[in-house]
Structures are given as structure tokens and as C-alpha cells.
């Protein structure tokens, strides 16, 4: 099984960015732990702050790998382009968020991805990613 985690804008700052909301662990350290825990899942990781690069990555892997775990971060709430890309590809996408977006500002309640995602996981801290990985292993 081949899975890819895609993180969107500002998530390169995990560990430093608003740690009360997003925690104090860097994503790389967390990802290495996931790779060790789920060796059969072959979990790769890509991060970009650029909308078009996220779309290009979805196109690149979205007809060959088994699953995508996508935290499009702020683009979740704004990007019709990423939403259309999720709809266009064949690989199932699970939308994840570290924070519970529904308990935050109303602009975070909108998702251009959710309608075409396999499912949405939000609010479990970094564990949201692990729950998404597990959903592909069921
Ligand atoms: C986020 C929630 C988004 O609203 C926010 O813009 C982010 C991170 C999360 O993981 O909780 O950057 O996707």
C-alpha cells in the first residue's frame, strides 16, 4: 500500500506555530514515527505553501497510489482548484485537520474538499493523521 500525506500552507511551521492550537512537535518527527509504526503503509510526505504545487502533486500521484491524507490548511476554506483536483483524481482522499475546525471561526467551517473526500477527520491533534492512515488500512 502506498500513501501520501500532503500538508498545505504554514504547516511547515508545525511545532513553532501557535503551539496552543497545533502542538509543539514538528511534522517531520511525527511522520518518521508514523513510518515506523505502519511500515506496510509506505507513507510519503509532501508539504507546500503554494496552491498550484498542491494541485500538481494531486495530479502526479492521484492515478497511481492507494490513498492521500490531505491537510490543505487554509486552502481548505478557499480553494476551488484543490477541490476540483480532489474530484478529478482516482485515488481516495481523506481530509484532515489538526484542530477542530468546527469549533473555530465560521470561515473555517467551509471546505471545498469535503464533498469529494472519502471522509473528514478534524480535531484530534496530530493523531488526526494517524486515524486517516488507519482508515486506509481497514
Ligand atoms: C488546519 C485548520 C485550518 O483552518 C488552518 O488554516 C490551518 C490548519 C488544521 O490542521 O487544524 O492552517 O487545517
Tab-separated table of N, CA and C and ligand atoms in Angstrom:
chain	number	residue	atom	x	y	z
A	1	UNK	N	0.836	-1.206	0.000
A	1	UNK	CA	0.000	0.000	0.000
A	1	UNK	C	0.867	1.250	0.000
A	2	UNK	N	0.537	2.193	-0.875
A	2	UNK	CA	1.301	3.457	-0.935
A	2	UNK	C	0.375	4.618	-0.564
A	3	UNK	N	0.808	5.373	0.455
A	3	UNK	CA	0.018	6.517	0.918
A	3	UNK	C	0.880	7.772	0.886
A	4	UNK	N	0.237	8.907	0.654
A	4	UNK	CA	0.946	10.187	0.689
A	4	UNK	C	0.200	11.160	1.601
A	5	UNK	N	0.941	11.764	2.514
A	5	UNK	CA	0.398	12.869	3.312
A	5	UNK	C	0.778	14.164	2.606
A	6	UNK	N	-0.210	15.014	2.349
A	6	UNK	CA	0.055	16.337	1.770
A	6	UNK	C	-0.365	17.397	2.789
A	7	UNK	N	0.569	18.240	3.143
A	7	UNK	CA	0.280	19.362	4.036
A	7	UNK	C	0.363	20.680	3.277
A	8	UNK	N	-0.582	21.547	3.534
A	8	UNK	CA	-0.652	22.836	2.862
A	8	UNK	C	0.038	23.954	3.638
A	9	UNK	N	-0.359	25.194	3.357
A	9	UNK	CA	0.386	26.364	3.817
A	9	UNK	C	0.487	26.493	5.330
A	10	UNK	N	1.670	26.902	5.732
A	10	UNK	CA	2.027	27.193	7.131
A	10	UNK	C	2.235	25.948	7.986
A	11	UNK	N	1.946	24.780	7.419
A	11	UNK	CA	2.126	23.562	8.213
A	11	UNK	C	3.597	23.141	8.282
A	12	UNK	N	4.460	23.800	7.472
A	12	UNK	CA	5.910	23.632	7.647
A	12	UNK	C	6.367	24.210	8.987
A	13	UNK	N	5.537	25.050	9.586
A	13	UNK	CA	5.903	25.678	10.869
A	13	UNK	C	5.360	24.903	12.074
A	14	UNK	N	4.840	23.706	11.836
A	14	UNK	CA	4.308	22.940	12.980
A	14	UNK	C	5.395	22.753	14.026
A	15	UNK	N	5.021	22.939	15.268
A	15	UNK	CA	5.988	22.890	16.368
A	15	UNK	C	6.344	24.284	16.850
A	16	UNK	N	6.311	25.244	15.897
A	16	UNK	CA	6.635	26.639	16.231
A	16	UNK	C	5.383	27.513	16.158
A	17	UNK	N	4.446	27.096	15.325
A	17	UNK	CA	3.283	27.922	15.012
A	17	UNK	C	2.155	27.683	16.025
A	18	UNK	N	1.688	28.729	16.693
A	18	UNK	CA	0.540	28.643	17.605
A	18	UNK	C	0.479	27.275	18.308
A	19	UNK	N	1.475	26.965	19.139
A	19	UNK	CA	1.528	25.615	19.730
A	19	UNK	C	0.326	25.266	20.602
A	20	UNK	N	-0.380	26.289	21.104
A	20	UNK	CA	-1.593	26.002	21.892
A	20	UNK	C	-2.667	25.355	21.012
A	21	UNK	N	-2.651	25.652	19.713
A	21	UNK	CA	-3.638	25.062	18.791
A	21	UNK	C	-3.052	23.842	18.086
A	22	UNK	N	-1.801	23.970	17.615
A	22	UNK	CA	-1.258	22.945	16.714
A	22	UNK	C	-0.201	22.038	17.349
A	23	UNK	N	0.107	22.252	18.633
A	23	UNK	CA	1.052	21.375	19.317
A	23	UNK	C	2.496	21.818	19.139
A	24	UNK	N	3.412	21.123	19.811
A	24	UNK	CA	4.807	21.576	19.799
A	24	UNK	C	5.757	20.585	19.125
A	25	UNK	N	5.182	19.619	18.396
A	25	UNK	CA	6.038	18.650	17.699
A	25	UNK	C	6.146	19.030	16.221
A	26	UNK	N	7.335	18.878	15.649
A	26	UNK	CA	7.493	19.158	14.213
A	26	UNK	C	6.826	18.024	13.431
A	27	UNK	N	6.382	18.333	12.190
A	27	UNK	CA	5.695	17.280	11.447
A	27	UNK	C	6.654	16.180	11.023
A	28	UNK	N	7.879	16.549	10.685
A	28	UNK	CA	8.856	15.544	10.232
A	28	UNK	C	9.049	14.458	11.292
A	29	UNK	N	9.172	14.888	12.561
A	29	UNK	CA	9.376	13.926	13.651
A	29	UNK	C	8.159	13.012	13.773
A	30	UNK	N	6.980	13.606	13.679
A	30	UNK	CA	5.744	12.817	13.786
A	30	UNK	C	5.639	11.826	12.616
A	31	UNK	N	5.966	12.297	11.402
A	31	UNK	CA	5.887	11.454	10.192
A	31	UNK	C	6.843	10.256	10.298
A	32	UNK	N	8.058	10.512	10.781
A	32	UNK	CA	9.029	9.408	10.952
A	32	UNK	C	8.439	8.348	11.882
A	33	UNK	N	7.766	8.792	12.946
A	33	UNK	CA	7.121	7.863	13.881
A	33	UNK	C	6.029	7.048	13.195
A	34	UNK	N	5.260	7.712	12.328
A	34	UNK	CA	4.191	7.000	11.595
A	34	UNK	C	4.792	5.944	10.661
A	35	UNK	N	5.897	6.323	9.986
A	35	UNK	CA	6.534	5.374	9.060
A	35	UNK	C	6.992	4.117	9.799
A	36	UNK	N	7.526	4.319	10.993
A	36	UNK	CA	7.994	3.182	11.804
A	36	UNK	C	6.831	2.314	12.258
A	37	UNK	N	5.732	2.978	12.653
A	37	UNK	CA	4.587	2.254	13.213
A	37	UNK	C	3.799	1.497	12.146
A	38	UNK	N	3.792	2.046	10.908
A	38	UNK	CA	2.988	1.435	9.835
A	38	UNK	C	3.874	1.153	8.614
A	39	UNK	N	4.853	0.243	8.747
A	39	UNK	CA	5.786	0.025	7.629
A	39	UNK	C	5.090	-0.477	6.365
A	40	UNK	N	3.969	-1.183	6.527
A	40	UNK	CA	3.279	-1.722	5.349
A	40	UNK	C	2.567	-0.620	4.563
A	41	UNK	N	2.411	0.549	5.160
A	41	UNK	CA	1.644	1.611	4.500
A	41	UNK	C	2.497	2.461	3.551
A	42	UNK	N	3.819	2.362	3.639
A	42	UNK	CA	4.726	3.160	2.777
A	42	UNK	C	4.263	4.620	2.702
A	43	UNK	N	4.392	5.300	3.823
A	43	UNK	CA	3.852	6.664	3.941
A	43	UNK	C	4.891	7.697	3.502
A	44	UNK	N	4.579	8.412	2.413
A	44	UNK	CA	5.432	9.515	1.974
A	44	UNK	C	4.803	10.833	2.423
A	45	UNK	N	5.594	11.914	2.321
A	45	UNK	CA	5.138	13.208	2.836
A	45	UNK	C	5.550	14.327	1.889
A	46	UNK	N	4.615	15.247	1.647
A	46	UNK	CA	4.880	16.418	0.800
A	46	UNK	C	4.226	17.625	1.461
A	47	UNK	N	4.966	18.732	1.495
A	47	UNK	CA	4.388	19.978	2.034
A	47	UNK	C	4.647	21.100	1.049
A	48	UNK	N	3.646	21.963	0.852
A	48	UNK	CA	3.867	23.158	0.045
A	48	UNK	C	2.987	24.291	0.559
A	49	UNK	N	3.532	25.497	0.431
A	49	UNK	CA	2.757	26.695	0.751
A	49	UNK	C	2.065	27.256	-0.487
A	50	UNK	N	2.230	26.557	-1.616
A	50	UNK	CA	1.782	27.081	-2.910
A	50	UNK	C	0.628	26.224	-3.455
A	51	UNK	N	-0.488	26.875	-3.690
A	51	UNK	CA	-1.704	26.171	-4.109
A	51	UNK	C	-1.472	25.287	-5.348
A	52	UNK	N	-0.830	25.859	-6.381
A	52	UNK	CA	-0.618	25.119	-7.623
A	52	UNK	C	0.264	23.896	-7.436
A	53	UNK	N	1.216	23.982	-6.510
A	53	UNK	CA	2.080	22.819	-6.259
A	53	UNK	C	1.292	21.680	-5.611
A	54	UNK	N	0.329	22.045	-4.803
A	54	UNK	CA	-0.515	21.002	-4.182
A	54	UNK	C	-1.379	20.347	-5.260
A	55	UNK	N	-1.911	21.161	-6.166
A	55	UNK	CA	-2.713	20.620	-7.272
A	55	UNK	C	-1.850	19.714	-8.153
A	56	UNK	N	-0.626	20.181	-8.492
A	56	UNK	CA	0.276	19.361	-9.316
A	56	UNK	C	0.575	18.027	-8.638
A	57	UNK	N	0.790	18.044	-7.337
A	57	UNK	CA	1.108	16.803	-6.609
A	57	UNK	C	-0.095	15.853	-6.631
A	58	UNK	N	-1.303	16.405	-6.454
A	58	UNK	CA	-2.506	15.552	-6.520
A	58	UNK	C	-2.611	14.892	-7.897
A	59	UNK	N	-2.324	15.663	-8.958
A	59	UNK	CA	-2.364	15.091	-10.317
A	59	UNK	C	-1.298	14.015	-10.490
A	60	UNK	N	-0.100	14.304	-9.950
A	60	UNK	CA	1.051	13.396	-10.138
A	60	UNK	C	0.801	12.019	-9.514
A	61	UNK	N	0.248	11.997	-8.307
A	61	UNK	CA	0.109	10.709	-7.596
A	61	UNK	C	-1.306	10.141	-7.657
A	62	UNK	N	-2.263	10.953	-8.095
A	62	UNK	CA	-3.674	10.629	-7.896
A	62	UNK	C	-4.264	9.576	-8.819
A	63	UNK	N	-3.401	8.987	-9.696
A	63	UNK	CA	-3.890	7.888	-10.531
A	63	UNK	C	-3.071	6.629	-10.276
A	64	UNK	N	-2.215	6.670	-9.257
A	64	UNK	CA	-1.347	5.506	-9.049
A	64	UNK	C	-1.296	5.024	-7.602
A	65	UNK	N	-1.295	5.902	-6.626
A	65	UNK	CA	-1.135	5.422	-5.248
A	65	UNK	C	-2.502	5.073	-4.638
A	66	UNK	N	-2.465	4.506	-3.417
A	66	UNK	CA	-3.688	3.941	-2.826
A	66	UNK	C	-4.483	4.933	-1.985
A	67	UNK	N	-3.814	5.953	-1.465
A	67	UNK	CA	-4.553	6.884	-0.615
A	67	UNK	C	-3.774	8.163	-0.368
A	68	UNK	N	-4.514	9.247	-0.183
A	68	UNK	CA	-3.916	10.549	0.111
A	68	UNK	C	-4.563	11.086	1.383
A	69	UNK	N	-3.714	11.538	2.302
A	69	UNK	CA	-4.171	12.210	3.516
A	69	UNK	C	-3.860	13.682	3.299
A	70	UNK	N	-4.890	14.503	3.193
A	70	UNK	CA	-4.699	15.891	2.777
A	70	UNK	C	-5.128	16.868	3.864
A	71	UNK	N	-4.145	17.609	4.368
A	71	UNK	CA	-4.466	18.775	5.195
A	71	UNK	C	-4.109	19.994	4.357
A	72	UNK	N	-5.090	20.521	3.655
A	72	UNK	CA	-4.846	21.667	2.773
A	72	UNK	C	-4.803	22.973	3.561
A	73	UNK	N	-4.900	22.859	4.897
A	73	UNK	CA	-4.805	24.020	5.788
A	73	UNK	C	-5.762	25.125	5.317
A	74	UNK	N	-5.292	26.375	5.241
A	74	UNK	CA	-6.206	27.474	4.902
A	74	UNK	C	-6.829	27.310	3.512
A	75	UNK	N	-6.125	26.618	2.586
A	75	UNK	CA	-6.699	26.421	1.248
A	75	UNK	C	-7.966	25.574	1.286
A	76	UNK	N	-8.129	24.782	2.342
A	76	UNK	CA	-9.370	24.013	2.501
A	76	UNK	C	-10.580	24.921	2.338
A	77	UNK	N	-10.449	26.124	2.907
A	77	UNK	CA	-11.603	27.017	3.018
A	77	UNK	C	-11.733	27.977	1.842
A	78	UNK	N	-10.769	27.919	0.910
A	78	UNK	CA	-10.761	28.914	-0.175
A	78	UNK	C	-10.592	28.331	-1.572
A	79	UNK	N	-10.030	27.111	-1.675
A	79	UNK	CA	-9.519	26.689	-2.986
A	79	UNK	C	-10.462	25.775	-3.753
A	80	UNK	N	-11.176	26.372	-4.708
A	80	UNK	CA	-11.993	25.566	-5.625
A	80	UNK	C	-11.065	24.692	-6.470
A	81	UNK	N	-9.849	25.205	-6.764
A	81	UNK	CA	-8.888	24.455	-7.587
A	81	UNK	C	-8.462	23.151	-6.924
A	82	UNK	N	-8.165	23.191	-5.629
A	82	UNK	CA	-7.779	21.951	-4.932
A	82	UNK	C	-8.998	21.033	-4.822
A	83	UNK	N	-10.166	21.620	-4.562
A	83	UNK	CA	-11.401	20.810	-4.512
A	83	UNK	C	-11.651	20.102	-5.835
A	84	UNK	N	-11.460	20.821	-6.953
A	84	UNK	CA	-11.660	20.208	-8.275
A	84	UNK	C	-10.631	19.113	-8.533
A	85	UNK	N	-9.393	19.327	-8.069
A	85	UNK	CA	-8.345	18.310	-8.270
A	85	UNK	C	-8.690	17.036	-7.506
A	86	UNK	N	-9.194	17.189	-6.284
A	86	UNK	CA	-9.592	16.013	-5.485
A	86	UNK	C	-10.701	15.248	-6.213
A	87	UNK	N	-11.595	16.015	-6.846
A	87	UNK	CA	-12.684	15.377	-7.605
A	87	UNK	C	-12.160	14.682	-8.868
A	88	UNK	N	-11.112	15.265	-9.471
A	88	UNK	CA	-10.618	14.779	-10.767
A	88	UNK	C	-9.818	13.480	-10.669
A	89	UNK	N	-9.158	13.271	-9.534
A	89	UNK	CA	-8.253	12.116	-9.440
A	89	UNK	C	-9.012	10.861	-9.008
A	90	UNK	N	-8.310	9.708	-9.116
A	90	UNK	CA	-8.954	8.435	-8.756
A	90	UNK	C	-8.636	8.006	-7.328
A	91	UNK	N	-7.456	8.382	-6.845
A	91	UNK	CA	-7.037	7.962	-5.503
A	91	UNK	C	-7.931	8.616	-4.452
A	92	UNK	N	-8.449	7.809	-3.500
A	92	UNK	CA	-9.279	8.416	-2.445
A	92	UNK	C	-8.483	9.348	-1.538
A	93	UNK	N	-9.133	10.422	-1.136
A	93	UNK	CA	-8.503	11.452	-0.305
A	93	UNK	C	-9.260	11.538	1.025
A	94	UNK	N	-8.514	11.492	2.133
A	94	UNK	CA	-9.115	11.794	3.435
A	94	UNK	C	-8.649	13.186	3.843
A	95	UNK	N	-9.611	14.060	4.105
A	95	UNK	CA	-9.305	15.432	4.553
A	95	UNK	C	-9.039	15.395	6.057
A	96	UNK	N	-7.923	15.974	6.481
A	96	UNK	CA	-7.649	16.018	7.919
A	96	UNK	C	-7.353	17.448	8.372
A	97	UNK	N	-7.651	17.671	9.644
A	97	UNK	CA	-7.265	18.908	10.321
A	97	UNK	C	-6.799	18.567	11.721
A	98	UNK	N	-5.785	19.276	12.156
A	98	UNK	CA	-5.250	19.079	13.499
A	98	UNK	C	-6.257	19.605	14.523
A	99	UNK	N	-6.733	20.812	14.280
A	99	UNK	CA	-7.706	21.430	15.190
A	99	UNK	C	-9.123	21.033	14.765
A	100	UNK	N	-10.063	21.241	15.662
A	100	UNK	CA	-11.469	21.033	15.314
A	100	UNK	C	-11.955	22.302	14.622
A	101	UNK	N	-11.968	22.278	13.296
A	101	UNK	CA	-12.286	23.495	12.548
A	101	UNK	C	-13.713	23.984	12.845
A	102	UNK	N	-14.571	23.078	13.275
A	102	UNK	CA	-15.972	23.459	13.535
A	102	UNK	C	-16.155	24.175	14.867
A	103	UNK	N	-15.134	24.145	15.708
A	103	UNK	CA	-15.233	24.885	16.971
A	103	UNK	C	-14.509	26.228	16.872
A	104	UNK	N	-14.036	26.572	15.654
A	104	UNK	CA	-13.266	27.797	15.471
A	104	UNK	C	-14.078	28.806	14.632
A	105	UNK	N	-13.395	29.786	14.035
A	105	UNK	CA	-14.090	30.856	13.298
A	105	UNK	C	-14.969	30.253	12.186
A	106	UNK	N	-16.041	30.972	11.848
A	106	UNK	CA	-17.011	30.414	10.893
A	106	UNK	C	-16.392	30.195	9.508
A	107	UNK	N	-15.350	31.011	9.126
A	107	UNK	CA	-14.760	30.785	7.791
A	107	UNK	C	-14.067	29.429	7.717
A	108	UNK	N	-13.752	28.842	8.869
A	108	UNK	CA	-13.119	27.511	8.854
A	108	UNK	C	-14.152	26.385	8.772
A	109	UNK	N	-15.425	26.734	8.785
A	109	UNK	CA	-16.460	25.701	8.715
A	109	UNK	C	-16.718	25.277	7.267
A	110	UNK	N	-16.201	26.084	6.325
A	110	UNK	CA	-16.392	25.798	4.894
A	110	UNK	C	-15.233	24.943	4.396
A	111	UNK	N	-15.551	23.884	3.622
A	111	UNK	CA	-14.487	23.097	2.981
A	111	UNK	C	-14.843	22.866	1.525
A	112	UNK	N	-13.886	23.199	0.635
A	112	UNK	CA	-14.062	22.917	-0.789
A	112	UNK	C	-13.585	21.509	-1.132
A	113	UNK	N	-13.130	20.773	-0.120
A	113	UNK	CA	-12.582	19.431	-0.339
A	113	UNK	C	-13.552	18.352	0.133
A	114	UNK	N	-14.240	18.631	1.241
A	114	UNK	CA	-15.004	17.589	1.942
A	114	UNK	C	-15.988	16.839	1.041
A	115	UNK	N	-16.663	17.550	0.151
A	115	UNK	CA	-17.713	16.911	-0.660
A	115	UNK	C	-17.154	15.782	-1.520
A	116	UNK	N	-15.869	15.886	-1.878
A	116	UNK	CA	-15.270	14.858	-2.734
A	116	UNK	C	-14.256	13.994	-1.995
A	117	UNK	N	-14.200	14.157	-0.684
A	117	UNK	CA	-13.277	13.335	0.110
A	117	UNK	C	-13.967	12.036	0.514
A	118	UNK	N	-13.112	11.047	0.826
A	118	UNK	CA	-13.643	9.785	1.349
A	118	UNK	C	-14.220	10.023	2.737
A	119	UNK	N	-13.588	10.915	3.479
A	119	UNK	CA	-14.047	11.261	4.814
A	119	UNK	C	-13.246	12.434	5.338
A	120	UNK	N	-13.672	12.922	6.492
A	120	UNK	CA	-13.020	14.085	7.106
A	120	UNK	C	-12.728	13.781	8.567
A	121	UNK	N	-11.489	14.078	9.002
A	121	UNK	CA	-11.094	13.871	10.401
A	121	UNK	C	-10.535	15.194	10.907
A	122	UNK	N	-11.101	15.698	11.986
A	122	UNK	CA	-10.746	17.043	12.437
A	122	UNK	C	-10.778	17.105	13.952
A	123	UNK	N	-9.692	17.603	14.544
A	123	UNK	CA	-9.766	17.914	15.969
A	123	UNK	C	-9.029	16.987	16.901
A	124	UNK	N	-8.265	16.051	16.363
A	124	UNK	CA	-7.575	15.085	17.219
A	124	UNK	C	-6.075	15.357	17.322
A	125	UNK	N	-5.697	16.605	17.066
A	125	UNK	CA	-4.277	16.920	17.079
A	125	UNK	C	-3.577	16.169	15.956
A	126	UNK	N	-2.284	15.902	16.119
A	126	UNK	CA	-1.563	15.173	15.062
A	126	UNK	C	-2.128	13.769	14.870
A	127	UNK	N	-2.821	13.278	15.884
A	127	UNK	CA	-3.436	11.943	15.767
A	127	UNK	C	-4.468	11.888	14.637
A	128	UNK	N	-4.965	13.046	14.199
A	128	UNK	CA	-5.895	13.062	13.047
A	128	UNK	C	-5.265	12.348	11.851
A	129	UNK	N	-3.929	12.562	11.651
A	129	UNK	CA	-3.248	11.919	10.514
A	129	UNK	C	-3.210	10.401	10.692
A	130	UNK	N	-2.950	9.962	11.933
A	130	UNK	CA	-2.863	8.510	12.171
A	130	UNK	C	-4.230	7.855	11.938
A	131	UNK	N	-5.296	8.524	12.375
A	131	UNK	CA	-6.643	7.979	12.164
A	131	UNK	C	-6.927	7.859	10.666
A	132	UNK	N	-6.469	8.845	9.892
A	132	UNK	CA	-6.661	8.791	8.436
A	132	UNK	C	-5.871	7.625	7.831
A	133	UNK	N	-4.625	7.438	8.285
A	133	UNK	CA	-3.814	6.306	7.807
A	133	UNK	C	-4.539	4.992	8.119
A	134	UNK	N	-5.031	4.886	9.347
A	134	UNK	CA	-5.729	3.658	9.758
A	134	UNK	C	-6.951	3.410	8.879
A	135	UNK	N	-7.618	4.481	8.449
A	135	UNK	CA	-8.832	4.298	7.630
A	135	UNK	C	-8.497	3.620	6.302
A	136	UNK	N	-7.263	3.820	5.810
A	136	UNK	CA	-6.868	3.151	4.559
A	136	UNK	C	-6.445	1.702	4.807
A	137	UNK	N	-6.138	1.369	6.052
A	137	UNK	CA	-5.642	0.019	6.350
A	137	UNK	C	-6.769	-0.920	6.773
A	138	UNK	N	-7.978	-0.384	6.939
A	138	UNK	CA	-9.118	-1.201	7.406
A	138	UNK	C	-9.470	-2.293	6.406
B	1	LIG	C1	-5.886	23.441	9.869
B	1	LIG	C2	-7.116	24.309	10.120
B	1	LIG	C3	-7.183	25.441	9.113
B	1	LIG	O1	-8.329	26.230	9.338
B	1	LIG	C4	-5.960	26.333	9.248
B	1	LIG	O2	-5.979	27.342	8.268
B	1	LIG	C5	-4.683	25.573	9.215
B	1	LIG	C6	-4.614	24.258	9.852
B	1	LIG	C7	-5.721	22.350	10.934
B	1	LIG	O3	-4.992	21.406	10.684
B	1	LIG	O4	-6.310	22.446	12.022
B	1	LIG	O5	-3.666	26.072	8.745
B	1	LIG	O6	-6.046	22.790	8.615
